[in-house]
Coordinates of C-alpha atoms in Angstrom, one line a residue:
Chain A
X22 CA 11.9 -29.2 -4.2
X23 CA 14.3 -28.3 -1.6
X24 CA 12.8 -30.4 1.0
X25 CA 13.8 -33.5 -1.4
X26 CA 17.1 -31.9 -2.2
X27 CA 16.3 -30.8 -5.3
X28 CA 17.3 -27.1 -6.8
X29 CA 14.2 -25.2 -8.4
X30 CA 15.9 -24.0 -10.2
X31 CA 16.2 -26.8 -12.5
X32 CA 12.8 -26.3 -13.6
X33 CA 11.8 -25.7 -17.3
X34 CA 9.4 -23.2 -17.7
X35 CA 7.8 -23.4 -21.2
X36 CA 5.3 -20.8 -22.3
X37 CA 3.0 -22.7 -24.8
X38 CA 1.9 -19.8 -27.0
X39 CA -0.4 -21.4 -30.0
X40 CA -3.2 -24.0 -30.8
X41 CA -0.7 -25.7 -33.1
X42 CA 2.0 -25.9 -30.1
X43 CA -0.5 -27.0 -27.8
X44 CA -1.4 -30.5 -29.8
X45 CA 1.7 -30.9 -30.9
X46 CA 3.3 -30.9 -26.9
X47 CA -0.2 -32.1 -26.1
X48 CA -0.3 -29.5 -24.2
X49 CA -3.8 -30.1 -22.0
X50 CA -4.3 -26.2 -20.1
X51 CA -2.3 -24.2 -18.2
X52 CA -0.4 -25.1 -15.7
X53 CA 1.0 -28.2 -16.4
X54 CA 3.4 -29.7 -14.4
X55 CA 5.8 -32.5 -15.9
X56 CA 8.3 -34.8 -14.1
X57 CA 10.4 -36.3 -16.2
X58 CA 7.6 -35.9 -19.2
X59 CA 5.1 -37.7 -17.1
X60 CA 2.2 -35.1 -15.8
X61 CA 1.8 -35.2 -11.7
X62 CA -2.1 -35.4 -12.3
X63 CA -3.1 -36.4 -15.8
X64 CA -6.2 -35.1 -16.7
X65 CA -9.5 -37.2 -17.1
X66 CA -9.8 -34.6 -20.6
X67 CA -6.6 -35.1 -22.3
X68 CA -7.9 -32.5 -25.4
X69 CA -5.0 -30.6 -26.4
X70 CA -5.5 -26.5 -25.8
X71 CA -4.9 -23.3 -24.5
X72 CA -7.3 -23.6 -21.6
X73 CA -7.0 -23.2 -18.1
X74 CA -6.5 -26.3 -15.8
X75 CA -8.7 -27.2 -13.3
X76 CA -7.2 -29.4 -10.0
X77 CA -8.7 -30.2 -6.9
X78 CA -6.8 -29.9 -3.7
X79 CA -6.6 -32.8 -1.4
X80 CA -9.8 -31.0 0.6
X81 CA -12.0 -31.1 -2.2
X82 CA -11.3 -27.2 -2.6
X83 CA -11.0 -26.1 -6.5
X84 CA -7.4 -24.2 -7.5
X85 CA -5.6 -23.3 -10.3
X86 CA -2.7 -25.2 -9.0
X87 CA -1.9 -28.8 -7.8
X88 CA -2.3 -29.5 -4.1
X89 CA 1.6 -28.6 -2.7
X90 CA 1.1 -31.9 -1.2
X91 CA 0.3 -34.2 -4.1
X92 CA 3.6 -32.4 -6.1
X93 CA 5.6 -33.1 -3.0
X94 CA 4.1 -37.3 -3.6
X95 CA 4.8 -36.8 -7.2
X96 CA 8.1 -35.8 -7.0
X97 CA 9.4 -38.4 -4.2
X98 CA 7.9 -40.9 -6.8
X99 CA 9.9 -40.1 -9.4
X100 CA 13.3 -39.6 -7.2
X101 CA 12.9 -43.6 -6.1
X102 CA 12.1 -44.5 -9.7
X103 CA 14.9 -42.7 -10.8
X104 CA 17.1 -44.5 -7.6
X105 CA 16.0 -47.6 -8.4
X106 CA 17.0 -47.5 -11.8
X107 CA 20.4 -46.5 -10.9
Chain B
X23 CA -14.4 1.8 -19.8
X24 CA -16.5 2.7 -17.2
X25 CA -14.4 3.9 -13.9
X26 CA -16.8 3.9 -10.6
X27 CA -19.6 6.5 -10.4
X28 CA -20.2 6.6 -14.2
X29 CA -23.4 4.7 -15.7
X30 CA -22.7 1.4 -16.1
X31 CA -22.8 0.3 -19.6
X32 CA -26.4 -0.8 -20.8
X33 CA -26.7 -4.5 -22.5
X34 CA -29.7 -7.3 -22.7
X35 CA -28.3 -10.7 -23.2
X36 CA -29.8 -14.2 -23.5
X37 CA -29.8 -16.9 -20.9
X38 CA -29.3 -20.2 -21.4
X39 CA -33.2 -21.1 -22.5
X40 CA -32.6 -17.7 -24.9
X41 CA -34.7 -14.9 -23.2
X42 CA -33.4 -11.8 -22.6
X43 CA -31.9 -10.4 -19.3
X44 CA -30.8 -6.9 -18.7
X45 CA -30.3 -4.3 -15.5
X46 CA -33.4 -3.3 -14.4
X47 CA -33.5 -0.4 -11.8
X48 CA -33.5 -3.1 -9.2
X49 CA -32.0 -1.6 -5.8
X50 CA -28.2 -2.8 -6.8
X51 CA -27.4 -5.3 -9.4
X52 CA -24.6 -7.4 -9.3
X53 CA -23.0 -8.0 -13.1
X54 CA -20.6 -11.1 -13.1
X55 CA -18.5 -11.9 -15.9
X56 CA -17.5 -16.0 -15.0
X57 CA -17.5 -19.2 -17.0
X58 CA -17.3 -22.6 -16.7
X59 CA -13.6 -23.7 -17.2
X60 CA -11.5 -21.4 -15.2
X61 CA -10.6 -22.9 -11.9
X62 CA -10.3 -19.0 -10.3
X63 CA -14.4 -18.5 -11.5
X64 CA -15.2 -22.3 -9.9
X65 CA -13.6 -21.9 -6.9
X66 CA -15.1 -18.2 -6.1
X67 CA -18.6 -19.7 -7.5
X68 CA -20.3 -21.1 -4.5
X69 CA -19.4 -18.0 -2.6
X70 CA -20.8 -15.8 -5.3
X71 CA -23.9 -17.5 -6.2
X72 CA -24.1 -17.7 -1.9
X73 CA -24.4 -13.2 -2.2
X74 CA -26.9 -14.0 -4.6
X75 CA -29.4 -16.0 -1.8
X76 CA -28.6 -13.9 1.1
X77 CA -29.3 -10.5 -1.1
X78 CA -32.4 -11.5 -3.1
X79 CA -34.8 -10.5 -0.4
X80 CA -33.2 -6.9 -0.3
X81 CA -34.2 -6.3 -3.8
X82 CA -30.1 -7.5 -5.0
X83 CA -30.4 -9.0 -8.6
X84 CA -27.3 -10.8 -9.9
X85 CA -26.6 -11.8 -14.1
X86 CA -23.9 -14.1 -14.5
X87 CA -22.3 -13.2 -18.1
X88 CA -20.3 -15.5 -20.2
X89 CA -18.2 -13.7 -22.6
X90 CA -15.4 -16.5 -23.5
X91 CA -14.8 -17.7 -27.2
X92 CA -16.6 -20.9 -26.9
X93 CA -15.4 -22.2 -30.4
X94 CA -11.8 -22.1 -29.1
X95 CA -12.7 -23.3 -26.0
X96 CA -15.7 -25.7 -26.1
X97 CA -16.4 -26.2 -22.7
X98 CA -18.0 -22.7 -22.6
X99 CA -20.3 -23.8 -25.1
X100 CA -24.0 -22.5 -24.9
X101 CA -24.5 -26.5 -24.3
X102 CA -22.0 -26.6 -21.8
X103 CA -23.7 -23.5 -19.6
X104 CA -26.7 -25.3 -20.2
X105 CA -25.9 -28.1 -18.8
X106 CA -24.3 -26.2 -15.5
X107 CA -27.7 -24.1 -15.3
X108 CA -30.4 -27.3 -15.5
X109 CA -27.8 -29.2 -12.7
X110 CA -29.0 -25.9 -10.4
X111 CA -25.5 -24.7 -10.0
X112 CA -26.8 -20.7 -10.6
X113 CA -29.4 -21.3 -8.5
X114 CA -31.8 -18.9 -10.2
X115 CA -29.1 -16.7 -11.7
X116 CA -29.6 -16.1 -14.9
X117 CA -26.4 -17.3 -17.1
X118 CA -26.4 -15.2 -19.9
X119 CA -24.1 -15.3 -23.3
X120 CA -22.1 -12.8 -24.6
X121 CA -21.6 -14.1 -28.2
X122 CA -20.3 -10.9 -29.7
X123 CA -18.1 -10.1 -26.3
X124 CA -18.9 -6.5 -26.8
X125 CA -20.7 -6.0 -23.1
X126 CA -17.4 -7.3 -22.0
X127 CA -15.5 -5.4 -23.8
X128 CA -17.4 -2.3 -23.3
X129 CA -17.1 -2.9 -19.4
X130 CA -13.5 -3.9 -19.5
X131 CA -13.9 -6.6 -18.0
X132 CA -10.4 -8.0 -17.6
X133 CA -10.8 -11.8 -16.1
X134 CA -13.1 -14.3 -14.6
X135 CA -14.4 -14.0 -12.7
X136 CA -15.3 -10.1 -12.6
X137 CA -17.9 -8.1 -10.6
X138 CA -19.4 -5.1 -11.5
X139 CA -22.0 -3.7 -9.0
X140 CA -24.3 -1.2 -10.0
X141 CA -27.0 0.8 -7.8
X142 CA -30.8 1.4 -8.8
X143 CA -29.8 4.1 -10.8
X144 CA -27.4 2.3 -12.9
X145 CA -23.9 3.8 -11.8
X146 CA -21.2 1.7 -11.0
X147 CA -20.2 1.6 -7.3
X148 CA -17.6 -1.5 -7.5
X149 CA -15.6 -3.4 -9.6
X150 CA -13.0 -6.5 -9.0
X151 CA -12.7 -9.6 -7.3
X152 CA -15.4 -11.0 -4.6
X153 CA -13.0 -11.1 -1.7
X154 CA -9.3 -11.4 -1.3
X155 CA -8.5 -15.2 -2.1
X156 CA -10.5 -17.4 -4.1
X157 CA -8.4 -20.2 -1.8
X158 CA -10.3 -19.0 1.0
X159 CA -13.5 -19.7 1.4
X160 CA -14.2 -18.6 4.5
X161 CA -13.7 -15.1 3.1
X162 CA -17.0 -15.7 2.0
X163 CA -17.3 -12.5 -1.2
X164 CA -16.6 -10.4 2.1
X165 CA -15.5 -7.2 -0.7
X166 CA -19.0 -7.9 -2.9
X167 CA -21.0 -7.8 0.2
X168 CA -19.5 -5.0 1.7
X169 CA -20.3 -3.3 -1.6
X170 CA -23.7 -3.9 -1.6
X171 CA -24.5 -3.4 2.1
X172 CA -23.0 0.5 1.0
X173 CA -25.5 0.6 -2.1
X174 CA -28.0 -0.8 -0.3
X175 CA -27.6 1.9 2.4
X176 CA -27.3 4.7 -0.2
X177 CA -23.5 5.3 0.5
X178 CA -20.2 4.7 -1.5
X179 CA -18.8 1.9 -0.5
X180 CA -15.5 2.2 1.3
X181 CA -13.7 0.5 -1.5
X182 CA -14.9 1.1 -4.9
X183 CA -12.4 -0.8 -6.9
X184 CA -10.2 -4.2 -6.5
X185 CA -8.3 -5.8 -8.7
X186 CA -10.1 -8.4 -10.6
X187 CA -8.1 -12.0 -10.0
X188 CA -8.8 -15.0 -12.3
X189 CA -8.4 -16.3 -15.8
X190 CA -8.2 -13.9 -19.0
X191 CA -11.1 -13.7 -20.6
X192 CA -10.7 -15.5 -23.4
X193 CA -11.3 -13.0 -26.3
X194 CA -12.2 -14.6 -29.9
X195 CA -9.3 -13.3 -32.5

């Protein structure tokens, strides 16, 4: 975030803690990272649930986590969306 | 909870086409509690189910356990393990279910995955995580192998405990 000029420390971190919260946030696992609502790798299984998330980095490796590299994508797509609506 | 050097807890659990597995005296047993939807137990699988190959012609025998709630969390269904198990991803390791959770439970197993190591007599001689990053796989289970080369030698190994890195087991309420 700092590369792009951002401050992390304007992220929101929610703890989803039930079922109930889960579907009604549809909430797909755990992490799951949002930019402005929009998730940086929606899931092919979009059931709701208090699961653990599976990504895949950009060298096929599995991880708990989103490849740095595909966040750092993510987020400079949402900075020139949110430029060129201004 | 078992701490290393005390017998390992007994159990004899199903595999996936329903017969019954359990530790049998063989030279060191490998006990792995994994499943199928935690990124940590997928990422650490290859590497695992790798031990498994390189120590079956020293006697090693490996039981992969599931002990995850699968009605809250479907994709560790008996189906679902099934299905991993016919597609040859255990490669001859039997994937066993632990409906009730109690083996889990009685070995405290904390995460998956989790590796217990036992010796032919039964006694736990390590417990924790395969190697030191599941991003890694070059690692290649380096801490599970060291263990067994030590049982297989008839030593403690250096390091008898780790700490077990992965997702909570996920423990029906």
């Amino acid at each position: 975030m700092r590369e792009l000029g951002l401050d992390p420390q304007s992220v929101i971190v929610r703890e989803v803690r039930s079922d109930g919260q889960a579907e009604d946030e549809g909430f797909v696992g755990s992490p799951t990272i949002r930019i402005d609502g929009a998730d940086v790798q929606p899931p092919e299984d979009p059931a709701a649930g208090l699961t653990c998330r599976i990504y895949r980095r950009r060298d096929g490796r599995i991880s708990p986590t989103p490849d740095p590299a595909d966040l750092r994508d993510a987020l400079s797509a949402a900075l020139s969306t949110t430029s060129e609506r201004s | 909870m078992p701490a290393i050097g005390d017998p390992a807890p007994a159990f004899a659990l199903p595999d996936t086409s329903g017969t019954l597995h359990a530790p049998d005296g063989a030279p060191a047993t490998v006990v792995v509690f994994t499943c199928n939807h935690c990124p940590y137990a997928l990422a650490w699988h290859e590497r695992i189910m790798a031990v498994a190959r390189d120590y079956a012609d020293r006697g090693v025998r490996m039981l992969a356990i599931n002990p995850n709630d699968a009605e809250r969390y479907p994709r560790d269904s008996s189906e679902a393990m099934r299905e991993r198990v016919q597609s040859g991803e255990f490669d001859g390791v039997p994937y066993l279910r632990d409906e009730s959770q109690q083996v889990a439970r009685e070995y405290d197993a904390k995460t998956t995955p989790d590796v217990f190591v036992l010796d032919g007599s039964g006694i736990l001689r390590y417990r924790g995580a395969p190697d030191a990053s599941y991003e890694d796989p070059s690692l290649n289970a380096a801490w599970l192998r060291e263990a067994l080369d030590a049982v297989l030698a008839g030593r403690d190994p250096d390091t008898g405990e780790t700490a077990p890195v992965g997702c909570s087991i996920k423990w029906k309420s």
